[in-house]
Amino acid sequence: MSCRTRFAPSPTGFLHIGGARTALYCYLEARQRGGKFILRVEDTDRERSTQAAIDAILQAMDWLGLDYDEGPIFQTDRLDRYREVAEQLVAAGKAYYAYETREELEAMRDAALAAKEKPRYSGAYRDRDEPYRDDPNRVIRFKNPLTGSVVFHDKIKGRIEWSNAELDDLVIFRSDGYATYNFAVVVDDIDMQITDVIRGDDHVNNTPRQINIYEALGAPVPHFAHMPMILDPEGAKLSKRHGAANVMQYRDDGYLPHALINYLVRLGWSHGDQEIFSKDEMICLFKIEDVNSKSSRLDPAKLGWLNQHYLKTDAPADVARHLRPQLENAGYDLNHGPAPADVVVALRDRVQTLKDMAERAAVWYRPLTQYDEAAVAKHLLPAVSAPLSALRQAFAELPDWTPEAIHAAMQATGEKLGLGLGKFAPALRVAITGTQVSPSIDHTVYLAGREQALARIDAALALIPRVEA
């Protein structure tokens, strides 16, 4: 059978950075081996699962470009299937009905704790062969083997062995008609023919229980790979401040999806010293066996560096597709201002995120109403009145409004007046932006648009007498 992986989030919250990495590794393993990648939504936690979380997970998968071959498949659509398989196990003598009350189970737990033993189900109904009856306490429990060990080879962690004596007879089906997690995932993975289960190492403890269920059902046991945790920059468990927030927050903060994907793939996997990977390169090179067994730490500076790399090297039109929502969210009217792709060209060497780019673009989309007083005092002096006036006339007469034409007009004006650009370019920058800092002056003027550029030069000229006075 060809490789089949699945990403199976529980929609009790948004997709965070750890879940996104799991999805990516499942995706890459399937693609690298020419297999299939399935999305399954484990939504049987009725109290905590929400439609908003489901929508957020699907949105994040789409934004990250992790296209799945099958799904989304919802566990709540498969309740009858879980019941069918659970009853098959009962009929085969591999599971049984149990009817303890909550109080009886609590007493069982208290007795074990009093004896300084691990709390576990005593197996009271294991050999009683009780029939089905309508009882609010009814559950189906799996007959876990009493002796021997569960041994499996984890593709990341290596050999793992678990004594069956450590495992009790877990509930696989509740009286409310819902299967428990450890049972439902096994039935799902069998029916979906999953060959490789890739997930976080918080699931290692579940694996021996699940393997015993696979074997009781006479089904092939998939390969397992349990990834270590992602830690925050200080080596602690992730908090919302350090990556545990919704993946879509990275989008809102101005990161490109492929930059985040490139960042995620290196949180536990490497190929020599290479840092920059296209998706095709990841698919070609990735193997789950190469994932590090030690935890990785988030490095926000590296994510910023990667994001700026793609801002600089992607086609401006491609970056502009992601910049446009940032500009709109900032409240700019894109019908009155420069094309987003032109903004990308002007600012991509100066910022690490699209959000920062959008903030710096305000000077071209909003009226210039405030000036840096220090910049005005330093640069809007009587000596620049003549060159600014000459530039205004030259800009008004340009047949083409392009950065190249603007630059040529500035050079020609300087030569005509016998002045270097350094004598009047700073004043022009203050006139257009109100500050002493901006991208290249020709792009700064160009992005303002001819009409706005002329109006802003007029406003600056009007300020010069005040400085003079």
Tab-separated table of C-alpha atoms in Angstrom:
chain	number	residue	atom	x	y	z
A	1	MET	CA	0.000	0.000	0.000
A	2	SER	CA	1.291	3.495	-0.821
A	3	CYS	CA	1.838	5.983	1.979
A	4	ARG	CA	-1.296	7.509	3.494
A	5	THR	CA	-0.994	10.097	6.269
A	6	ARG	CA	-3.619	12.081	8.100
A	7	PHE	CA	-3.776	15.310	10.047
A	8	ALA	CA	-6.495	15.002	12.672
A	9	PRO	CA	-7.021	18.215	14.664
A	10	SER	CA	-9.598	18.538	17.401
A	11	PRO	CA	-11.672	21.706	16.802
A	12	THR	CA	-11.610	22.871	20.382
A	13	GLY	CA	-9.437	25.858	19.512
A	14	PHE	CA	-7.579	27.473	16.670
A	15	LEU	CA	-4.751	25.806	14.758
A	16	HIS	CA	-1.530	26.824	16.495
A	17	ILE	CA	2.093	26.540	15.465
A	18	GLY	CA	2.577	22.977	16.776
A	19	GLY	CA	-0.492	21.714	14.947
A	20	ALA	CA	0.588	23.484	11.783
A	21	ARG	CA	3.981	21.750	11.924
A	22	THR	CA	2.270	18.376	12.387
A	23	ALA	CA	0.075	19.071	9.363
A	24	LEU	CA	3.123	20.099	7.329
A	25	TYR	CA	5.121	16.984	8.207
A	26	CYS	CA	2.137	14.731	7.403
A	27	TYR	CA	1.719	16.559	4.104
A	28	LEU	CA	5.417	16.343	3.158
A	29	GLU	CA	5.748	12.666	4.070
A	30	ALA	CA	2.763	11.781	1.876
A	31	ARG	CA	3.942	13.936	-1.022
A	32	GLN	CA	7.546	12.740	-0.811
A	33	ARG	CA	6.424	9.111	-1.069
A	34	GLY	CA	3.800	9.694	-3.722
A	35	GLY	CA	0.963	8.962	-1.302
A	36	LYS	CA	-2.183	10.634	-0.027
A	37	PHE	CA	-2.745	13.230	2.690
A	38	ILE	CA	-6.089	13.155	4.512
A	39	LEU	CA	-7.681	15.812	6.732
A	40	ARG	CA	-9.859	14.413	9.515
A	41	VAL	CA	-11.622	16.615	12.051
A	42	GLU	CA	-11.956	14.885	15.424
A	43	ASP	CA	-15.045	16.727	16.602
A	44	THR	CA	-16.609	14.290	19.062
A	45	ASP	CA	-15.882	16.504	22.084
A	46	ARG	CA	-19.361	17.998	22.013
A	47	GLU	CA	-18.772	20.459	24.829
A	48	ARG	CA	-15.598	22.018	23.453
A	49	SER	CA	-15.793	21.578	19.663
A	50	THR	CA	-17.057	24.662	17.833
A	51	GLN	CA	-17.875	25.541	14.255
A	52	ALA	CA	-15.689	28.632	14.591
A	53	ALA	CA	-12.691	26.424	15.380
A	54	ILE	CA	-13.487	24.115	12.450
A	55	ASP	CA	-13.673	27.110	10.116
A	56	ALA	CA	-10.392	28.467	11.498
A	57	ILE	CA	-8.606	25.144	10.934
A	58	LEU	CA	-9.831	24.898	7.343
A	59	GLN	CA	-8.898	28.534	6.718
A	60	ALA	CA	-5.402	27.996	8.112
A	61	MET	CA	-4.842	24.883	5.999
A	62	ASP	CA	-5.897	26.798	2.906
A	63	TRP	CA	-3.707	29.801	3.736
A	64	LEU	CA	-0.669	27.580	4.358
A	65	GLY	CA	-1.239	25.807	1.038
A	66	LEU	CA	-1.464	22.349	2.642
A	67	ASP	CA	-3.878	20.853	0.151
A	68	TYR	CA	-5.328	17.522	1.242
A	69	ASP	CA	-6.402	14.690	-1.048
A	70	GLU	CA	-9.359	13.533	1.021
A	71	GLY	CA	-11.535	15.318	3.546
A	72	PRO	CA	-12.360	17.068	5.639
A	73	ILE	CA	-13.825	13.949	7.242
A	74	PHE	CA	-15.767	14.542	10.468
A	75	GLN	CA	-15.902	11.980	13.252
A	76	THR	CA	-19.434	13.021	14.141
A	77	ASP	CA	-20.513	11.629	10.768
A	78	ARG	CA	-19.114	8.197	11.705
A	79	LEU	CA	-20.826	7.442	15.027
A	80	ASP	CA	-22.749	4.470	13.629
A	81	ARG	CA	-19.495	2.988	12.343
A	82	TYR	CA	-17.857	3.201	15.780
A	83	ARG	CA	-20.861	1.525	17.391
A	84	GLU	CA	-20.762	-1.249	14.777
A	85	VAL	CA	-17.087	-2.031	15.400
A	86	ALA	CA	-17.455	-1.838	19.187
A	87	GLU	CA	-20.279	-4.370	19.084
A	88	GLN	CA	-18.191	-6.612	16.828
A	89	LEU	CA	-15.524	-6.657	19.530
A	90	VAL	CA	-18.135	-7.544	22.162
A	91	ALA	CA	-19.455	-10.380	19.977
A	92	ALA	CA	-15.891	-11.664	19.536
A	93	GLY	CA	-15.251	-11.666	23.286
A	94	LYS	CA	-12.664	-8.897	22.965
A	95	ALA	CA	-14.759	-6.221	24.678
A	96	TYR	CA	-17.575	-6.221	27.207
A	97	TYR	CA	-20.398	-4.197	28.711
A	98	ALA	CA	-19.751	-2.662	32.115
A	99	TYR	CA	-22.269	-0.855	34.306
A	100	GLU	CA	-20.444	0.724	37.256
A	101	THR	CA	-21.911	3.914	38.626
A	102	ARG	CA	-19.795	7.046	38.965
A	103	GLU	CA	-19.663	6.450	42.717
A	104	GLU	CA	-18.402	2.885	42.241
A	105	LEU	CA	-15.668	4.062	39.897
A	106	GLU	CA	-14.606	6.790	42.325
A	107	ALA	CA	-14.472	4.243	45.156
A	108	MET	CA	-12.307	2.007	42.955
A	109	ARG	CA	-9.956	4.933	42.356
A	110	ASP	CA	-9.808	5.885	46.033
A	111	ALA	CA	-8.999	2.314	47.044
A	112	ALA	CA	-6.109	2.174	44.577
A	113	LEU	CA	-4.715	5.489	45.818
A	114	ALA	CA	-5.035	4.329	49.424
A	115	ALA	CA	-3.006	1.246	48.536
A	116	LYS	CA	-0.463	3.526	46.843
A	117	GLU	CA	-1.235	1.949	43.493
A	118	LYS	CA	-1.865	3.536	40.125
A	119	PRO	CA	-5.613	4.309	39.760
A	120	ARG	CA	-7.068	1.918	37.217
A	121	TYR	CA	-10.197	-0.010	36.392
A	122	SER	CA	-10.372	-3.238	38.380
A	123	GLY	CA	-11.843	-5.386	35.604
A	124	ALA	CA	-14.935	-6.167	37.659
A	125	TYR	CA	-17.122	-6.806	34.609
A	126	ARG	CA	-14.384	-8.319	32.429
A	127	ASP	CA	-15.452	-11.959	32.746
A	128	ARG	CA	-19.116	-11.555	33.631
A	129	ASP	CA	-20.366	-11.579	30.042
A	130	GLU	CA	-23.127	-9.132	30.905
A	131	PRO	CA	-25.655	-8.554	28.089
A	132	TYR	CA	-26.695	-5.189	26.744
A	133	ARG	CA	-29.283	-3.389	28.824
A	134	ASP	CA	-30.672	0.122	28.807
A	135	ASP	CA	-28.679	1.679	31.615
A	136	PRO	CA	-27.296	5.246	31.892
A	137	ASN	CA	-24.023	3.828	33.236
A	138	ARG	CA	-23.519	1.416	30.334
A	139	VAL	CA	-20.138	1.514	28.607
A	140	ILE	CA	-18.167	-0.864	26.438
A	141	ARG	CA	-14.671	-1.647	27.680
A	142	PHE	CA	-11.860	-3.183	25.655
A	143	LYS	CA	-10.253	-6.362	26.989
A	144	ASN	CA	-6.664	-5.295	27.114
A	145	PRO	CA	-4.152	-8.207	27.185
A	146	LEU	CA	-3.168	-8.999	30.766
A	147	THR	CA	0.380	-10.148	30.031
A	148	GLY	CA	3.207	-9.376	27.690
A	149	SER	CA	4.329	-6.069	26.223
A	150	VAL	CA	3.527	-3.758	23.362
A	151	VAL	CA	6.663	-3.074	21.339
A	152	PHE	CA	6.853	-0.705	18.385
A	153	HIS	CA	9.489	1.181	16.458
A	154	ASP	CA	8.865	4.894	16.437
A	155	LYS	CA	10.325	6.494	13.304
A	156	ILE	CA	11.589	9.425	15.377
A	157	LYS	CA	12.075	8.077	18.902
A	158	GLY	CA	13.212	4.544	18.089
A	159	ARG	CA	12.178	1.404	19.985
A	160	ILE	CA	9.421	1.828	22.583
A	161	GLU	CA	8.139	-0.954	24.830
A	162	TRP	CA	5.138	-0.810	27.137
A	163	SER	CA	4.032	-3.498	29.587
A	164	ASN	CA	0.393	-4.517	29.284
A	165	ALA	CA	0.311	-4.692	33.080
A	166	GLU	CA	0.410	-0.878	33.011
A	167	LEU	CA	-2.775	-0.702	30.920
A	168	ASP	CA	-6.301	-1.294	32.144
A	169	ASP	CA	-9.488	-2.051	30.225
A	170	LEU	CA	-10.266	1.316	28.722
A	171	VAL	CA	-13.746	2.513	27.796
A	172	ILE	CA	-14.145	2.457	24.025
A	173	PHE	CA	-17.827	3.379	23.755
A	174	ARG	CA	-19.949	5.473	26.088
A	175	SER	CA	-23.676	5.153	26.764
A	176	ASP	CA	-24.263	8.557	25.100
A	177	GLY	CA	-23.475	7.028	21.706
A	178	TYR	CA	-19.999	8.467	21.377
A	179	ALA	CA	-16.783	6.529	20.960
A	180	THR	CA	-13.783	7.493	23.061
A	181	TYR	CA	-10.702	8.995	21.440
A	182	ASN	CA	-8.415	5.952	21.514
A	183	PHE	CA	-11.051	3.762	19.890
A	184	ALA	CA	-12.375	6.207	17.302
A	185	VAL	CA	-8.929	7.037	15.918
A	186	VAL	CA	-8.119	3.367	15.428
A	187	VAL	CA	-11.370	2.702	13.555
A	188	ASP	CA	-10.781	5.832	11.466
A	189	ASP	CA	-7.192	4.932	10.644
A	190	ILE	CA	-8.183	1.388	9.661
A	191	ASP	CA	-11.054	2.544	7.446
A	192	MET	CA	-8.938	5.291	5.884
A	193	GLN	CA	-6.039	2.871	5.373
A	194	ILE	CA	-3.581	5.130	7.169
A	195	THR	CA	-0.064	3.745	6.886
A	196	ASP	CA	1.834	6.378	8.863
A	197	VAL	CA	0.604	8.157	11.987
A	198	ILE	CA	2.624	11.347	12.525
A	199	ARG	CA	1.700	13.328	15.629
A	200	GLY	CA	3.024	15.040	18.745
A	201	ASP	CA	4.776	13.051	21.435
A	202	ASP	CA	1.956	13.802	23.873
A	203	HIS	CA	0.278	10.844	22.129
A	204	VAL	CA	3.031	8.314	22.901
A	205	ASN	CA	1.095	7.068	25.940
A	206	ASN	CA	-1.949	6.384	23.755
A	207	THR	CA	-0.051	4.311	21.228
A	208	PRO	CA	0.203	0.955	23.095
A	209	ARG	CA	-3.530	1.017	23.825
A	210	GLN	CA	-4.251	1.729	20.160
A	211	ILE	CA	-1.901	-0.988	18.933
A	212	ASN	CA	-3.736	-3.540	21.074
A	213	ILE	CA	-7.025	-2.468	19.485
A	214	TYR	CA	-5.545	-2.748	15.971
A	215	GLU	CA	-4.439	-6.275	16.744
A	216	ALA	CA	-7.781	-7.231	18.303
A	217	LEU	CA	-9.454	-6.111	15.068
A	218	GLY	CA	-6.949	-8.068	12.971
A	219	ALA	CA	-5.861	-4.877	11.193
A	220	PRO	CA	-2.370	-3.838	10.074
A	221	VAL	CA	-0.673	-1.574	12.594
A	222	PRO	CA	0.536	1.665	10.984
A	223	HIS	CA	3.997	3.101	11.450
A	224	PHE	CA	4.200	5.723	14.195
A	225	ALA	CA	6.300	8.873	14.410
A	226	HIS	CA	5.963	11.085	17.482
A	227	MET	CA	7.410	14.572	17.208
A	228	PRO	CA	8.885	16.372	20.206
A	229	MET	CA	7.372	19.577	21.479
A	230	ILE	CA	8.115	23.049	20.199
A	231	LEU	CA	9.338	25.286	23.018
A	232	ASP	CA	9.367	29.061	23.323
A	233	PRO	CA	12.639	31.008	22.881
A	234	GLU	CA	13.466	30.518	26.581
A	235	GLY	CA	12.921	26.761	26.418
A	236	ALA	CA	9.559	26.759	28.209
A	237	LYS	CA	6.195	25.405	27.097
A	238	LEU	CA	4.545	27.583	24.475
A	239	SER	CA	2.210	30.315	25.608
A	240	LYS	CA	-0.055	32.439	23.439
A	241	ARG	CA	2.607	35.131	23.554
A	242	HIS	CA	5.126	32.750	21.987
A	243	GLY	CA	3.459	30.818	19.213
A	244	ALA	CA	0.534	28.972	20.736
A	245	ALA	CA	-1.864	31.496	19.247
A	246	ASN	CA	-3.917	30.970	16.121
A	247	VAL	CA	-1.759	30.390	13.028
A	248	MET	CA	-3.850	33.027	11.277
A	249	GLN	CA	-2.364	35.570	13.676
A	250	TYR	CA	0.873	35.132	11.736
A	251	ARG	CA	-1.015	36.139	8.603
A	252	ASP	CA	-2.490	39.152	10.385
A	253	ASP	CA	0.974	40.093	11.665
A	254	GLY	CA	2.217	40.253	8.087
A	255	TYR	CA	4.008	36.979	7.424
A	256	LEU	CA	3.851	35.237	4.069
A	257	PRO	CA	2.441	31.698	4.206
A	258	HIS	CA	5.435	30.142	2.437
A	259	ALA	CA	7.806	31.952	4.810
A	260	LEU	CA	5.978	30.399	7.757
A	261	ILE	CA	6.051	26.986	6.056
A	262	ASN	CA	9.814	27.324	5.498
A	263	TYR	CA	10.199	28.301	9.142
A	264	LEU	CA	8.070	25.396	10.390
A	265	VAL	CA	9.886	22.738	8.385
A	266	ARG	CA	13.159	23.670	10.113
A	267	LEU	CA	11.645	23.303	13.608
A	268	GLY	CA	12.923	19.761	13.966
A	269	TRP	CA	14.164	18.842	10.478
A	270	SER	CA	17.187	19.893	8.485
A	271	HIS	CA	19.088	19.197	5.295
A	272	GLY	CA	22.696	20.118	5.878
A	273	ASP	CA	23.038	23.846	6.483
A	274	GLN	CA	20.333	24.834	4.014
A	275	GLU	CA	17.855	27.359	5.393
A	276	ILE	CA	15.770	28.385	2.371
A	277	PHE	CA	13.494	25.727	0.890
A	278	SER	CA	10.854	25.908	-1.778
A	279	LYS	CA	7.892	23.609	-1.270
A	280	ASP	CA	9.137	21.380	-4.102
A	281	GLU	CA	12.520	21.078	-2.379
A	282	MET	CA	10.858	20.152	0.893
A	283	ILE	CA	8.824	17.445	-0.816
A	284	CYS	CA	11.909	16.073	-2.535
A	285	LEU	CA	14.137	16.060	0.560
A	286	PHE	CA	11.871	15.469	3.550
A	287	LYS	CA	11.794	12.145	5.384
A	288	ILE	CA	10.101	11.714	8.731
A	289	GLU	CA	12.995	9.539	9.938
A	290	ASP	CA	15.249	12.609	9.693
A	291	VAL	CA	13.231	14.608	12.234
A	292	ASN	CA	15.192	15.388	15.375
A	293	SER	CA	14.066	13.614	18.539
A	294	LYS	CA	14.862	16.686	20.653
A	295	SER	CA	12.563	19.653	21.149
A	296	SER	CA	12.991	22.755	19.001
A	297	ARG	CA	12.807	26.360	20.144
A	298	LEU	CA	11.006	29.158	18.392
A	299	ASP	CA	13.262	31.864	16.979
A	300	PRO	CA	11.211	34.952	16.026
A	301	ALA	CA	14.282	36.666	14.553
A	302	LYS	CA	14.751	33.794	12.128
A	303	LEU	CA	11.124	33.945	11.062
A	304	GLY	CA	11.541	37.662	10.402
A	305	TRP	CA	14.671	37.024	8.360
A	306	LEU	CA	12.947	34.348	6.293
A	307	ASN	CA	9.934	36.560	5.715
A	308	GLN	CA	12.083	39.429	4.497
A	309	HIS	CA	13.935	37.046	2.184
A	310	TYR	CA	10.683	36.215	0.436
A	311	LEU	CA	9.556	39.850	0.436
A	312	LYS	CA	12.774	40.686	-1.417
A	313	THR	CA	12.884	37.763	-3.837
A	314	ASP	CA	9.248	36.998	-4.700
A	315	ALA	CA	7.699	38.743	-7.683
A	316	PRO	CA	6.225	42.065	-6.478
A	317	ALA	CA	2.815	41.134	-7.891
A	318	ASP	CA	2.826	37.917	-5.834
A	319	VAL	CA	3.718	39.758	-2.620
A	320	ALA	CA	1.109	42.399	-3.435
A	321	ARG	CA	-1.672	39.785	-3.229
A	322	HIS	CA	-0.790	39.326	0.424
A	323	LEU	CA	-0.140	43.030	1.040
A	324	ARG	CA	-3.528	44.151	-0.260
A	325	PRO	CA	-5.511	42.836	2.771
A	326	GLN	CA	-3.037	44.551	5.086
A	327	LEU	CA	-3.574	47.857	3.290
A	328	GLU	CA	-7.337	47.405	3.403
A	329	ASN	CA	-7.247	46.516	7.095
A	330	ALA	CA	-5.301	49.715	7.707
A	331	GLY	CA	-8.261	51.607	6.263
A	332	TYR	CA	-6.590	52.842	3.079
A	333	ASP	CA	-8.629	53.552	-0.044
A	334	LEU	CA	-6.718	51.593	-2.684
A	335	ASN	CA	-8.539	53.466	-5.438
A	336	HIS	CA	-6.627	56.584	-4.409
A	337	GLY	CA	-3.001	55.649	-3.999
A	338	PRO	CA	-0.218	53.603	-5.549
A	339	ALA	CA	-0.566	50.045	-6.801
A	340	PRO	CA	0.327	47.590	-3.999
A	341	ALA	CA	3.037	46.012	-6.175
A	342	ASP	CA	4.759	49.402	-6.422
A	343	VAL	CA	4.651	49.723	-2.638
A	344	VAL	CA	6.341	46.319	-2.379
A	345	VAL	CA	9.197	47.436	-4.639
A	346	ALA	CA	9.706	50.615	-2.628
A	347	LEU	CA	9.640	49.108	0.858
A	348	ARG	CA	10.649	45.442	0.755
A	349	ASP	CA	14.295	46.149	1.594
A	350	ARG	CA	13.246	48.094	4.681
A	351	VAL	CA	10.741	45.863	6.462
A	352	GLN	CA	10.368	42.284	7.681
A	353	THR	CA	6.582	42.030	7.630
A	354	LEU	CA	3.707	43.071	5.427
A	355	LYS	CA	2.085	44.744	8.419
A	356	ASP	CA	5.100	47.015	8.824
A	357	MET	CA	5.048	47.633	5.082
A	358	ALA	CA	1.400	48.679	5.239
A	359	GLU	CA	2.063	51.006	8.153
A	360	ARG	CA	4.911	52.716	6.305
A	361	ALA	CA	2.752	53.069	3.192
A	362	ALA	CA	0.387	55.432	5.012
A	363	VAL	CA	2.291	58.418	3.630
A	364	TRP	CA	1.036	57.595	0.120
A	365	TYR	CA	-2.564	56.694	0.947
A	366	ARG	CA	-3.412	59.357	3.515
A	367	PRO	CA	-3.227	63.151	3.326
A	368	LEU	CA	-0.027	64.672	4.686
A	369	THR	CA	-1.240	66.680	7.662
A	370	GLN	CA	1.715	66.546	10.026
A	371	TYR	CA	5.376	67.409	9.588
A	372	ASP	CA	8.353	66.483	11.712
A	373	GLU	CA	9.255	69.856	13.201
A	374	ALA	CA	12.948	69.004	13.354
A	375	ALA	CA	12.925	67.944	9.697
A	376	VAL	CA	11.211	71.176	8.657
A	377	ALA	CA	13.656	73.291	10.658
A	378	LYS	CA	16.648	71.475	9.195
A	379	HIS	CA	15.700	71.146	5.547
A	380	LEU	CA	12.950	73.601	4.540
A	381	LEU	CA	15.284	76.600	4.403
A	382	PRO	CA	15.233	79.586	2.030
A	383	ALA	CA	18.053	78.057	-0.009
A	384	VAL	CA	15.832	75.195	-1.202
A	385	SER	CA	12.977	77.402	-2.374
A	386	ALA	CA	14.377	77.797	-5.900
A	387	PRO	CA	15.287	74.120	-6.494
A	388	LEU	CA	11.920	72.944	-5.069
A	389	SER	CA	10.077	75.360	-7.364
A	390	ALA	CA	12.137	74.171	-10.333
A	391	LEU	CA	11.450	70.544	-9.447
A	392	ARG	CA	7.742	71.245	-9.233
A	393	GLN	CA	7.750	72.644	-12.725
A	394	ALA	CA	9.837	69.750	-14.063
A	395	PHE	CA	7.527	67.173	-12.464
A	396	ALA	CA	4.435	68.911	-13.835
A	397	GLU	CA	5.855	68.726	-17.358
A	398	LEU	CA	6.977	65.076	-17.311
A	399	PRO	CA	5.346	63.111	-20.144
A	400	ASP	CA	5.704	59.860	-18.176
A	401	TRP	CA	5.248	59.500	-14.432
A	402	THR	CA	7.780	56.798	-13.580
A	403	PRO	CA	10.566	56.509	-10.997
A	404	GLU	CA	13.102	56.665	-13.815
A	405	ALA	CA	11.595	59.825	-15.299
A	406	ILE	CA	11.429	61.444	-11.853
A	407	HIS	CA	15.066	60.607	-11.191
A	408	ALA	CA	16.103	62.050	-14.555
A	409	ALA	CA	14.142	65.243	-13.834
A	410	MET	CA	15.906	65.628	-10.490
A	411	GLN	CA	19.314	65.201	-12.078
A	412	ALA	CA	18.500	67.676	-14.841
A	413	THR	CA	17.258	70.223	-12.303
A	414	GLY	CA	20.411	69.856	-10.252
A	415	GLU	CA	22.639	70.296	-13.291
A	416	LYS	CA	20.667	73.363	-14.397
A	417	LEU	CA	21.077	74.997	-10.995
A	418	GLY	CA	24.616	73.760	-10.422
A	419	LEU	CA	23.568	71.786	-7.370
A	420	GLY	CA	24.151	68.208	-6.304
A	421	LEU	CA	21.112	66.130	-5.344
A	422	GLY	CA	22.221	66.239	-1.735
A	423	LYS	CA	21.462	69.966	-1.645
A	424	PHE	CA	17.738	69.621	-2.300
A	425	ALA	CA	16.719	65.921	-2.169
A	426	PRO	CA	16.320	66.002	1.659
A	427	ALA	CA	13.964	68.982	1.342
A	428	LEU	CA	11.978	67.149	-1.317
A	429	ARG	CA	11.721	64.143	1.004
A	430	VAL	CA	10.344	66.341	3.788
A	431	ALA	CA	7.909	67.893	1.331
A	432	ILE	CA	6.533	64.531	0.205
A	433	THR	CA	6.584	62.599	3.504
A	434	GLY	CA	6.844	65.182	6.283
A	435	THR	CA	9.899	63.327	7.638
A	436	GLN	CA	13.594	62.860	6.950
A	437	VAL	CA	13.266	59.112	6.306
A	438	SER	CA	11.777	57.314	3.317
A	439	PRO	CA	12.690	54.852	0.565
A	440	SER	CA	14.625	56.133	-2.458
A	441	ILE	CA	13.445	59.652	-3.251
A	442	ASP	CA	12.425	58.844	-6.820
A	443	HIS	CA	10.149	56.005	-5.604
A	444	THR	CA	8.871	58.198	-2.775
A	445	VAL	CA	7.786	60.922	-5.198
A	446	TYR	CA	6.443	58.422	-7.740
A	447	LEU	CA	4.216	56.621	-5.228
A	448	ALA	CA	2.679	59.908	-4.087
A	449	GLY	CA	1.307	60.371	-7.605
A	450	ARG	CA	1.806	63.480	-9.721
A	451	GLU	CA	-1.144	65.424	-8.315
A	452	GLN	CA	-0.244	64.754	-4.686
A	453	ALA	CA	3.473	65.333	-5.284
A	454	LEU	CA	2.830	68.781	-6.744
A	455	ALA	CA	0.392	69.665	-3.961
A	456	ARG	CA	2.842	68.593	-1.272
A	457	ILE	CA	5.673	70.573	-2.812
A	458	ASP	CA	3.395	73.629	-2.814
A	459	ALA	CA	2.621	73.046	0.861
A	460	ALA	CA	6.331	72.752	1.665
A	461	LEU	CA	7.154	75.941	-0.210
A	462	ALA	CA	4.523	77.695	1.882
A	463	LEU	CA	6.307	76.579	5.037
A	464	ILE	CA	9.646	78.109	4.079
A	465	PRO	CA	8.770	81.739	4.921
A	466	ARG	CA	7.676	80.606	8.397
A	467	VAL	CA	11.041	78.967	8.957
A	468	GLU	CA	12.700	82.102	7.588
A	469	ALA	CA	10.814	84.247	9.997
